[in-house]
XYZ file of C-alpha atoms in Angstrom:
595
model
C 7.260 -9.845 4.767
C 6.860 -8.524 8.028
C 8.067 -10.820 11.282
C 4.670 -10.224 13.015
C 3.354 -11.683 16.494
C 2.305 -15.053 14.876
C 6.066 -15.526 13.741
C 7.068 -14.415 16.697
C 5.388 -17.351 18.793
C 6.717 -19.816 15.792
C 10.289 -18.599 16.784
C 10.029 -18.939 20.271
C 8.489 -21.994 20.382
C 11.663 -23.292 18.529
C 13.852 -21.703 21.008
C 12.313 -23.392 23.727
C 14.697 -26.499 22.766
C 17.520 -24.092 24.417
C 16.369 -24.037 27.975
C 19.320 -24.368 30.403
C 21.852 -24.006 27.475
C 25.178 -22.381 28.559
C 26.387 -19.282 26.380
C 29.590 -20.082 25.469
C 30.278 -16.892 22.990
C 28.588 -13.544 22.342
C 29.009 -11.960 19.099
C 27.786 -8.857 17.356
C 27.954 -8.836 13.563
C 26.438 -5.597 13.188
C 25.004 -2.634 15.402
C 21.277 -4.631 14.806
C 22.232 -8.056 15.336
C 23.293 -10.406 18.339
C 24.368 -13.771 17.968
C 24.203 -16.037 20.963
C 26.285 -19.310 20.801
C 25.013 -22.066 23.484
C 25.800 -25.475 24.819
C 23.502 -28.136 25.898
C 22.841 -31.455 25.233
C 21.964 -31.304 21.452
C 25.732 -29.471 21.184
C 26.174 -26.360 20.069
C 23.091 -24.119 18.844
C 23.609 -20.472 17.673
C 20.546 -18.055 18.459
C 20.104 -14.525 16.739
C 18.450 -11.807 17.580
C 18.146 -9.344 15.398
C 16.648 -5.781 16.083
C 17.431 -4.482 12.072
C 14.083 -1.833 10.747
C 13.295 -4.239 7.887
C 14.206 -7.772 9.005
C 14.048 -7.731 12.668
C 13.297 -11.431 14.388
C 13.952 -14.441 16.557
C 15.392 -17.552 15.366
C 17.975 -20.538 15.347
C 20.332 -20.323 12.866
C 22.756 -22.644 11.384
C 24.677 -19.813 9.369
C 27.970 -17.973 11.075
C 28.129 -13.816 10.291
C 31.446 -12.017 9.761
C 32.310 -9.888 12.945
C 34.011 -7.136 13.037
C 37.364 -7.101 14.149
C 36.357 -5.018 16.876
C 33.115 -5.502 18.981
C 30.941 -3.089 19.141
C 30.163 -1.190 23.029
C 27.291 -2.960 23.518
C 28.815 -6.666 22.723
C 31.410 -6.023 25.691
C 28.382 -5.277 28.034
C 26.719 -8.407 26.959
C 30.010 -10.575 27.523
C 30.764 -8.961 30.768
C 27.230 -9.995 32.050
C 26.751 -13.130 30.628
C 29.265 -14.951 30.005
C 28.797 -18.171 30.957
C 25.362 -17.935 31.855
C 22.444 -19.687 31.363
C 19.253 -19.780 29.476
C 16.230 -20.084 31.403
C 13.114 -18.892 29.610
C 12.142 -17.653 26.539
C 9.072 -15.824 26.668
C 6.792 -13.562 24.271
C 5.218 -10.831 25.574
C 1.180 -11.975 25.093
C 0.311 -10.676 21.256
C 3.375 -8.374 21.220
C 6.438 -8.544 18.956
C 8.403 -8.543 21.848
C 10.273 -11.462 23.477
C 12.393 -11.933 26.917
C 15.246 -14.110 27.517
C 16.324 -14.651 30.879
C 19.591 -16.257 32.336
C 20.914 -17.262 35.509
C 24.591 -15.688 35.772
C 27.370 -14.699 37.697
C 28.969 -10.942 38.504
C 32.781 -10.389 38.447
C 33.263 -12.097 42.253
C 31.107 -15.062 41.292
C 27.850 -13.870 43.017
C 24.344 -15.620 41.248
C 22.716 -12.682 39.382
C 19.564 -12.604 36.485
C 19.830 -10.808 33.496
C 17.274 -10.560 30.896
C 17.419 -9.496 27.209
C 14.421 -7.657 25.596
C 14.061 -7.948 21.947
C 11.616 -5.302 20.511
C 10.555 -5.690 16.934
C 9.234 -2.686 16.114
C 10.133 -1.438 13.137
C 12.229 1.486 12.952
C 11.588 1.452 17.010
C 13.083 -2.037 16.947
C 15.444 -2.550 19.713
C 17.638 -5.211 21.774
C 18.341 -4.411 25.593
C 20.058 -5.996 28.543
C 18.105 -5.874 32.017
C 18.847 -6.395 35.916
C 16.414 -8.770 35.833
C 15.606 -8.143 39.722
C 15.651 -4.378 39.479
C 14.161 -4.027 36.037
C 16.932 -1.556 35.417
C 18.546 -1.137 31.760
C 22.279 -2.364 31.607
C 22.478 -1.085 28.073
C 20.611 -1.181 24.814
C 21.862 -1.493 20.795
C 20.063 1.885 20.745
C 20.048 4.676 23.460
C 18.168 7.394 23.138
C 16.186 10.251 25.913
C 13.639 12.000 26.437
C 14.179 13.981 23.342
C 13.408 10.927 21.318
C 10.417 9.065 22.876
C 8.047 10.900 25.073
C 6.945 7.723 26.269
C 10.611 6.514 27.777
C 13.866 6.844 28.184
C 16.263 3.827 26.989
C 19.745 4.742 28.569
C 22.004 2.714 30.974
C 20.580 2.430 35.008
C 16.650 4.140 33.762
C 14.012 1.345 34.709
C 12.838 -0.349 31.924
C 9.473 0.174 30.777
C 7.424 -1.350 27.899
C 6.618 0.491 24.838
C 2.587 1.514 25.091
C 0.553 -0.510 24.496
C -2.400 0.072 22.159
C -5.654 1.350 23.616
C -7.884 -1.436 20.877
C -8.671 -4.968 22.024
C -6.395 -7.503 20.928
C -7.683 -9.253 18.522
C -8.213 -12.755 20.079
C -9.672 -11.426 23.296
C -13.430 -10.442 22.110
C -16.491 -12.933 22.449
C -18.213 -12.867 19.254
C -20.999 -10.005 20.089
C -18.538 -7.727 21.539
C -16.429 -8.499 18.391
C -19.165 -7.701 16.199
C -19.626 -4.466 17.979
C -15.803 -3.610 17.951
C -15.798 -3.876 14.501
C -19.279 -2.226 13.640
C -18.046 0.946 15.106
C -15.666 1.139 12.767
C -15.484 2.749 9.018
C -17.375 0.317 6.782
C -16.201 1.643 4.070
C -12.538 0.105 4.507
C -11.774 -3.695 3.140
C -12.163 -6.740 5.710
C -8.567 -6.917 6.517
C -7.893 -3.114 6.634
C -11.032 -2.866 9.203
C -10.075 -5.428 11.723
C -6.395 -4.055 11.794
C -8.245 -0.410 12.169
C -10.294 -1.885 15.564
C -7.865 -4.724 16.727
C -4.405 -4.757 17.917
C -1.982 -7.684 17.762
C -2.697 -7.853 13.761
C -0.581 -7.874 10.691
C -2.047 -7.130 7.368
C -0.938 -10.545 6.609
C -2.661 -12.121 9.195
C -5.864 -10.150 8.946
C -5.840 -10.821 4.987
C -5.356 -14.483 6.180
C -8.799 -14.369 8.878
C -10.939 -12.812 6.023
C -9.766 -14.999 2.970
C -10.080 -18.286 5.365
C -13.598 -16.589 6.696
C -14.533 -16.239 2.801
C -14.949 -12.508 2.918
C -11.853 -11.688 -0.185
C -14.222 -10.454 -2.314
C -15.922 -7.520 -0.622
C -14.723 -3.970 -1.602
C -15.851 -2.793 1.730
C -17.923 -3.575 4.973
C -21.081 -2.239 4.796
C -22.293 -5.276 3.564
C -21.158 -7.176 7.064
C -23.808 -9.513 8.627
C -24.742 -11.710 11.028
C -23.378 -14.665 8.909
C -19.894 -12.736 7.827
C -19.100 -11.511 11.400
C -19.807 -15.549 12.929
C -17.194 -16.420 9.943
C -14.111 -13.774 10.704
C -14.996 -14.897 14.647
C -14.828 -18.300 13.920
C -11.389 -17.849 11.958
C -9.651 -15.494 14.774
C -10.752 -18.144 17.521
C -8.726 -20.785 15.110
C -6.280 -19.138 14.322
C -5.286 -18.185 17.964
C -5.942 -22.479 18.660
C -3.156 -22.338 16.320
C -0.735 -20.344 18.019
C -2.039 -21.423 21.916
C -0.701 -25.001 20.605
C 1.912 -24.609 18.819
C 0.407 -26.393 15.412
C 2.569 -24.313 13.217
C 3.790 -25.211 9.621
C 6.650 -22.816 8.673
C 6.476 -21.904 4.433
C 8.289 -20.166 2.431
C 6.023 -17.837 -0.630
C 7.735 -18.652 -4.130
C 6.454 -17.485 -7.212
C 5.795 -19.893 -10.334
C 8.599 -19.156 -12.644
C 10.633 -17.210 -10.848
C 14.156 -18.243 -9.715
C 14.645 -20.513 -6.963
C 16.280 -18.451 -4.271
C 13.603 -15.709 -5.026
C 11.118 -15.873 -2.428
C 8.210 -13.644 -1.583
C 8.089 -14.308 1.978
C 8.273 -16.677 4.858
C 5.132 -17.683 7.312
C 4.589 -20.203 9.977
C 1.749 -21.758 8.542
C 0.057 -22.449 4.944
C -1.535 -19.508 3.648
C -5.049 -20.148 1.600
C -5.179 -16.239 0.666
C -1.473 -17.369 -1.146
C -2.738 -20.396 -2.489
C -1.653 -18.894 -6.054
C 1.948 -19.353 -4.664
C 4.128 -22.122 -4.276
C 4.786 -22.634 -0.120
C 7.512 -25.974 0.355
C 7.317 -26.500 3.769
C 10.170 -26.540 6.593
C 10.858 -28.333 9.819
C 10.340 -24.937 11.419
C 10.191 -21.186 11.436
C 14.496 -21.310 12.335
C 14.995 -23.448 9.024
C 12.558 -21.413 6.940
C 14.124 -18.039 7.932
C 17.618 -19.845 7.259
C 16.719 -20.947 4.012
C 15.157 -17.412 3.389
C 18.256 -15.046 4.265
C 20.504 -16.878 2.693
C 18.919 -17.057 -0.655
C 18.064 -13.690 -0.156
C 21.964 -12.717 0.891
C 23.267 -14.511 -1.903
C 20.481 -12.882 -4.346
C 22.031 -9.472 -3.217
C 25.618 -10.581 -3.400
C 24.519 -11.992 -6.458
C 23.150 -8.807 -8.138
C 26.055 -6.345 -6.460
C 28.763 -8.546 -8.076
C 26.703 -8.855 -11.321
C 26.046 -4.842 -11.176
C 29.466 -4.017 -10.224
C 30.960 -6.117 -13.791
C 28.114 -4.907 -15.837
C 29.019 -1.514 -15.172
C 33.016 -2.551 -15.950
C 31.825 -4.024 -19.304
C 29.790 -1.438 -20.143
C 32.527 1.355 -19.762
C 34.754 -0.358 -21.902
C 32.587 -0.799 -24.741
C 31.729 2.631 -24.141
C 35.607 3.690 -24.226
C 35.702 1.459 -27.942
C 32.718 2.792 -29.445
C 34.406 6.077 -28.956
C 37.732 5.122 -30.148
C 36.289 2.990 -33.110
C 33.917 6.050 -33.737
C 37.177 8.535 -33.958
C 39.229 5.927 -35.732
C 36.364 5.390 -38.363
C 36.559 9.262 -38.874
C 40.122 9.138 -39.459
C 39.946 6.341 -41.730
C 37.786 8.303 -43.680
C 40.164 11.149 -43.853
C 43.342 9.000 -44.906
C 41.251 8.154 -47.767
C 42.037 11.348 -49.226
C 45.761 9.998 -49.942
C 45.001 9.507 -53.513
C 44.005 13.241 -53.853
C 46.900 14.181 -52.187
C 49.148 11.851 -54.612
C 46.876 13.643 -57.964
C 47.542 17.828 -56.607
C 51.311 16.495 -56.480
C 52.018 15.195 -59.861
C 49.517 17.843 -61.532
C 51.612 20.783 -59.733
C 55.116 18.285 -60.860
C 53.562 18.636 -64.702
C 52.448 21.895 -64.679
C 55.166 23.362 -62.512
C 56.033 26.106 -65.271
C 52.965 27.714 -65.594
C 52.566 28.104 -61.401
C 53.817 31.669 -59.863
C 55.462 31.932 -56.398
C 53.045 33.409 -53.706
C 49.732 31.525 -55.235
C 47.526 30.433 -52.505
C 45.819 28.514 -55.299
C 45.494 27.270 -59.039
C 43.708 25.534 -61.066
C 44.907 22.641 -63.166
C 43.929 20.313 -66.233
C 43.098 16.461 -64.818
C 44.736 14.071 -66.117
C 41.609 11.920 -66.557
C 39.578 14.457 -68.196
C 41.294 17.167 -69.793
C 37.930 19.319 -69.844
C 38.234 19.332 -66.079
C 39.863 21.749 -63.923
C 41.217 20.662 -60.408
C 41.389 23.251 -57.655
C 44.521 23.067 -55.689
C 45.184 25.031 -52.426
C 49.195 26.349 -52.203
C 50.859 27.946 -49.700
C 52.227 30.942 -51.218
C 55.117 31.426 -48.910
C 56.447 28.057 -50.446
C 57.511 27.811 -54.078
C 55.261 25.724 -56.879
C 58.417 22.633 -56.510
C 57.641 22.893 -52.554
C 54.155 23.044 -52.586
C 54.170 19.497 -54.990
C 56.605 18.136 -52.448
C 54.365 18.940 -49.779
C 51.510 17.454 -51.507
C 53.629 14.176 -51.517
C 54.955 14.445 -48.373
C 50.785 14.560 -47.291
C 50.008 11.411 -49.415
C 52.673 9.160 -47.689
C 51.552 10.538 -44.956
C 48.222 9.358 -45.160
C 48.868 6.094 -46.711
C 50.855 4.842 -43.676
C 48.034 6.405 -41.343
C 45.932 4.446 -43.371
C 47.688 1.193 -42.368
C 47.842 1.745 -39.142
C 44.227 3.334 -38.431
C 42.939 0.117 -40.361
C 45.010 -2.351 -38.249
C 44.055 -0.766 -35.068
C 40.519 -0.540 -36.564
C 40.393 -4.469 -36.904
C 41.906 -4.986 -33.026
C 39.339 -2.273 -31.714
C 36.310 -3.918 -33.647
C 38.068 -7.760 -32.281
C 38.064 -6.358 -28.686
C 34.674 -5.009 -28.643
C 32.958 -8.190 -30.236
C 34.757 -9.892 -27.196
C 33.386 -7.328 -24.677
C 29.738 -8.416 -26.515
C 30.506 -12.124 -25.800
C 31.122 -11.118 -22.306
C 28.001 -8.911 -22.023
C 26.072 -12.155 -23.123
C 27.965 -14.259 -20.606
C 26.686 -11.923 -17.959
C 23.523 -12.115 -18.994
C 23.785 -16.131 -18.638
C 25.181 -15.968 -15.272
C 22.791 -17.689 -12.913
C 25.109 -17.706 -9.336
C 28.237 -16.292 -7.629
C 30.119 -18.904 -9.076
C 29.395 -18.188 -12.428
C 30.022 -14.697 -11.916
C 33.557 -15.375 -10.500
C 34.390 -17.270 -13.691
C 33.851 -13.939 -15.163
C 35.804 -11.876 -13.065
C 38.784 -14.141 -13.548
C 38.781 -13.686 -17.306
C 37.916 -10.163 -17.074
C 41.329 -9.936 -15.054
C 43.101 -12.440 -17.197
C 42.324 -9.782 -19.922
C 43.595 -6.977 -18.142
C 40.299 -5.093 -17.446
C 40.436 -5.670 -13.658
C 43.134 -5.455 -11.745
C 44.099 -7.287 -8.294
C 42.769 -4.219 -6.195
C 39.572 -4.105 -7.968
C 38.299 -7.188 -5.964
C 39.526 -6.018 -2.859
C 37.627 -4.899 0.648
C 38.235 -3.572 3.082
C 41.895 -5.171 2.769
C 40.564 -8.531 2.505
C 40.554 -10.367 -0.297
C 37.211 -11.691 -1.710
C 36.950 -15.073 -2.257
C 34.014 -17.080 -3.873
C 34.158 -20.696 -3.105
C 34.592 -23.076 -6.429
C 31.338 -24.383 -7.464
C 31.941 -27.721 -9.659
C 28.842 -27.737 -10.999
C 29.362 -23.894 -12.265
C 32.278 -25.697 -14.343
C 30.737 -28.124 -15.888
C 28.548 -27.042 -19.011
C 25.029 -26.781 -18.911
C 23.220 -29.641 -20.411
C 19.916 -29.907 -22.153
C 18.072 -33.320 -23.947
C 16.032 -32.582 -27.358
C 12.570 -33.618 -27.552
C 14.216 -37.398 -29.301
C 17.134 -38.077 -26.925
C 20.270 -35.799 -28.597
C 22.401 -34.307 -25.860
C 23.231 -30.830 -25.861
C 26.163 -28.708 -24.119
C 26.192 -25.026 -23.736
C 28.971 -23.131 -22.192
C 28.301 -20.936 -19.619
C 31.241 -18.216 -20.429
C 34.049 -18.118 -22.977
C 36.830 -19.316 -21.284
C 33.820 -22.483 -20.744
C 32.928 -22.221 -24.554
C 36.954 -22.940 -25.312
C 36.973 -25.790 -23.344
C 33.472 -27.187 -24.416
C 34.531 -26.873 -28.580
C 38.401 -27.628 -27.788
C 38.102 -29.626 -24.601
C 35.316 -31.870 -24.580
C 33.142 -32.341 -28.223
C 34.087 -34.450 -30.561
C 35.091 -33.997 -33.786
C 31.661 -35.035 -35.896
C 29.516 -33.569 -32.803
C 27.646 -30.138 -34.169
C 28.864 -27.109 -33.154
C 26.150 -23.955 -33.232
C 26.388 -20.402 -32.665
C 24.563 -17.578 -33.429
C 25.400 -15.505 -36.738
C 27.664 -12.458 -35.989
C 26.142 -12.136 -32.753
C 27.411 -12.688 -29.024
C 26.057 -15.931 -27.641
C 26.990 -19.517 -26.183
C 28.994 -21.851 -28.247
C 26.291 -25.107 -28.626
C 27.405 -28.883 -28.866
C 24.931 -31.431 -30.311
C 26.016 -34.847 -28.983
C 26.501 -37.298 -31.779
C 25.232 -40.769 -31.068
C 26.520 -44.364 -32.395
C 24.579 -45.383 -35.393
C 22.244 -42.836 -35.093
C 21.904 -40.197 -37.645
C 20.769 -36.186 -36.045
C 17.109 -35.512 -36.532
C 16.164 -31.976 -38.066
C 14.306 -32.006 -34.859
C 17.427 -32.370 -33.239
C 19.342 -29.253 -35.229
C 16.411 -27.044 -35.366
C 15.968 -27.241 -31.003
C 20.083 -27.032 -30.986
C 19.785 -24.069 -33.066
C 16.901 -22.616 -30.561
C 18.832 -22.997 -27.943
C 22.086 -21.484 -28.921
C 19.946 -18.542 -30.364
C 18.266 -18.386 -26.622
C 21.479 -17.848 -25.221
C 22.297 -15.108 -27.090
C 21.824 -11.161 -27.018
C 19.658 -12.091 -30.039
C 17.263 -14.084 -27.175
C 14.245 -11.139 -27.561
C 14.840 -11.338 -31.416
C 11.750 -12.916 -33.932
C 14.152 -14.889 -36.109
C 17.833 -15.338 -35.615
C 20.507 -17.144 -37.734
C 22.195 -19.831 -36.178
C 25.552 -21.290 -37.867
C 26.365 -25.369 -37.404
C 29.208 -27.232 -38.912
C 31.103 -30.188 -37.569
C 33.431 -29.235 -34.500
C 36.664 -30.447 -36.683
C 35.478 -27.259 -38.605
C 36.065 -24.924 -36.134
C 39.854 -23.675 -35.217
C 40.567 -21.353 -32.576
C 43.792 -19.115 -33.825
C 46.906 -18.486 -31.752
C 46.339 -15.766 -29.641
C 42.865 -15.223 -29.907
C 40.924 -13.787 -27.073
C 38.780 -17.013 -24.754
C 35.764 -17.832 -27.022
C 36.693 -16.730 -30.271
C 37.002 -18.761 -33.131
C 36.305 -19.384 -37.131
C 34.698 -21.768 -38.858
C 34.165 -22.948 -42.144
C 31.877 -25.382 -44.221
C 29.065 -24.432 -42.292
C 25.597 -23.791 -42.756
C 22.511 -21.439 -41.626
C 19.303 -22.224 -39.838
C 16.868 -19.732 -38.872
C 14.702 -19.734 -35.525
C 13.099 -18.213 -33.088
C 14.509 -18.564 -29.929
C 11.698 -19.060 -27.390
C 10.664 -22.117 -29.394
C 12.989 -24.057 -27.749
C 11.490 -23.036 -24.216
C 8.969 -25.270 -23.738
C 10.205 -28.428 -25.587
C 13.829 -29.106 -23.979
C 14.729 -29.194 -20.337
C 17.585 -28.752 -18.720
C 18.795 -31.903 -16.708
């Protein structure tokens, strides 16, 4: 969601709590983005500005950025002018996405000097520049550019600063209600509400114009040619309130969160309540700062979340493409080493029948053994003799026997291996945070898959911070009290079936197919419900590739039924004595929560 004007005035009303705070350090975490550490009497505040195409905006934050180990140009030229100094205002430019900082400082012999910095949200034109606040002249900018670039203006060290034009319409506040009538009038009718006053107003978002008409009751017209005396007293009335709003500062900051979607997935942030969202969910925040906190770093972890995810799915994937190849080949070759036994029948027919064979056949035909009516075709090499060609034939079979062993051996490990890489294509799937992904990692490098400098950046390790609630199994109630525990990975499932059930709690698991292992709780004199198994059973199937399936087989037995053998991979086990429900998976949905 665009940071528009109205955001704008929620941010700077926030900063106004920083008036006559000292900078105390200047960093710049990337070429967009300035962040201003103060002191004052509520301690130590960080401000960023942030001139970035996409998210460009004003606001307190309680979140430190990595810097780079070297700062940028432009950081140097803001600590060599204000360090030390202090904040005096923090103005908006009237209806503009453009706000002014000014500070009282000091030059390199300890002369009083002003400097202001200019943050321009502007899009792709966004910008952040350092003034000589009495001259108006530009210090430096985050973005230089001439002549060549803007016919408007130049933005390059000691050129005076000037404004980016300003549009020719009305702002959008400004009009009495005939002359807004008018404005608008004169305008294509045959555009939407919203897209009409942003055509004939300045100073308005599409959010905020889509906010006037919805609140003015005009969402359901197609068009405007329908606008009358009655509609056009409405969208007045609504723009007049609106700008009460801002004038007073009677904002209530929101964040836009879909119904059912996950919790650090938000569709946007606002300063106030939006009735043309009502279909949303919008928890409120202190202020704009705190909602713009909590909404960048969901949204930072989101994307860390999905990289991390993308970059082991992709791992995963390529190995179980590299076994279905091998198996694939190995499969083939199996196949072919099952022709020992005709290799072991051309021998001891050419052994019997050695005295009616010729040197230099290249081949013969021979009675079976089986069925004397039946010829067998035999291939020779003629530059052998009939006792070399039999010991050949021999020579093949034992060949293809021991083959045989060792194609089916390798067969089994190969087939092991890639049912593990399923299990771990499931446990991605299940991964809900960083932390759980990092469990992941960890095994994938305890099994050799990933190495050490896989994880590395830039020559810094990555790190994830422990979450101890990512450790801890999820759990779930049934619809009559039963407690359930599902692991969230294998080396998790291990722990849960080894670890922490006990032995007459149910273990469940899916039927041949990659999934959570699933503990149902046993209680004190309390026998399990069917209830109880069939929403256990659900559940395990839900976490499962089989999650999109109709019906799915689900395996229970008692957990002193299930071993886990020496040297198996994390998550693997057998079981015995067990026996089969069937269910559909998104059953379970709706009747057990997670607690």
């Amino acid at each position: 969601m665009p940071f528009d004007s109205l955001c704008l005035a929620a941010a700077v009303q926030d900063c106004q709590t920083l008036l006559g705070c000292k900078i105390t350090k200047i960093n710049q975490p990337d070429k967009h983005t300035i962040m201003l550490r103060l002191y004052g009497p509520a301690g130590n505040r960080r401000l960023l500005l942030c001139a970035n195409p996409e998210n460009g905006r004003l606001q307190l934050t309680e979140h430190s950025a990595e810097n780079p180990a070297k700062p940028p140009l432009f950081c140097m030229v803001l600590r060599k002018h204000l360090e030390n100094a202090r904040l005096l205002a923090v103005q908006q430019v009237p209806d503009e996405r453009i706000v002014r900082l000014d500070f009282a400082a000091h030059d390199e012999i300890g002369t009083p000097t002003a400097r202001t910095i200019v943050l321009e949200i502007m899009g792709k034109h966004s910008n952040l520049l350092l003034l000589d606040t009495p001259s108006g002249q530009i210090i430096d900018a985050a973005r230089r550019y001439s002549h060549n670039v803007s016919r408007h203006r130049e933005v390059l060290p000691g050129v005076t600063y000037l404004a980016p034009p300003a549009s020719e319409l009305p702002v959008w506040h400004t009009l009495a209600e005939e002359r807004l009538a008018a404005q608008l009038l004169a305008g294509d009718l045959s555009l939407p509400p919203a897209r009409l006053l942003q055509s004939r107003l300045s100073g308005l978002s599409s959010q905020m114009a889509q906010e006037i008409c919805y609140r003015a009751g005009l969402q359901n017209l197609a068009n405007c040619e329908e606008l009358g005396a009655y509609e056009l007293e409405r969208l007045n009335q609504q723009i007049q309130q609106l700008h009460q709003i801002i004038t007073e500062g009677q904002f209530q900051a929101v964040l836009l969160h879909q119904a059912g979607q996950p919790q650090d997935v938000y569709q946007g942030f606002y300063p106030l309540p939006l009735q043309s969202k009502a279909n949303l969910e919008q928890p409120q925040f202190a202020s704009l700062s705190q909602a713009l906190d909590h909404f960048y770093q969901a949204r930072e972890e989101r994307q860390a979340f999905d990289n991390e995810h993308r970059r082991l799915a992709k791992l995963v994937d390529k190995e179980e493409q590299r076994l279905r190849k091998k198996i694939k080949l190995e499969e083939t070759d199996l196949e072919a080493a099952g022709n020992a036994e005709k290799f072991k029948n051309a021998g001891e027919l050419l052994t019997a029948y050695l005295h009616l064979l010729q040197p230099g056949q290249k081949q013969t035909e021979l009675p079976s053994f089986y069925n004397p009516d039946e010829l067998v075709k035999i291939s020779l090499k003629p530059e052998l003799s009939p006792a070399e060609n039999a010991k050949r034939y021999f020579h093949r079979y034992n060949k293809a026997k021991n083959a045989e062993k060792q194609i089916t051996r390798q067969l089994e490990l190969n087939r092991a291996e890639f049912d593990y890489l399923q299990s771990l294509s499931a446990a991605l799937t299940e991964a809900e945070n960083l932390a759980d992904l990092q469990a992941l990692e960890q095994e994938l490098r305890a099994a050799g898959y990933l190495s050490s400098k896989a994880s590395k950046a830039d020559g810094k390790q990555k790190v994830t911070k422990p979450n101890a609630a990512a450790n801890q199994p999820r759990r779930f109630r049934t619809t009559d009290g039963f407690l359930l525990l599902l692991g969230r990975n294998n080396r998790q499932n291990d722990r849960l079936t080894t670890k922490l059930a006990a032995p007459d709690d149910i273990w469940l698991h899916t039927q041949k197919i990659p999934g959570s292992h699933v503990i149902l709780k046993r209680e004190a004199n309390r026998p399990f419900t069917e209830n109880a198994l069939l929403e256990a059973a659900a559940l395990a199937a839900w976490h499962s590739q089989a999650r999109q399936a109709d019906k799915v087989p689900v395996d229970y037995t008692e957990v002193h039924n299930v071993k886990k053998p020496n040297g198996a991979r994390p998550g693997m086990v057998i079981y015995f004595e067990q026996q089969t429900l069937y269910v559909r998976p998104a059953d379970l949905t709706p009747e057990a929560e997670e607690i």
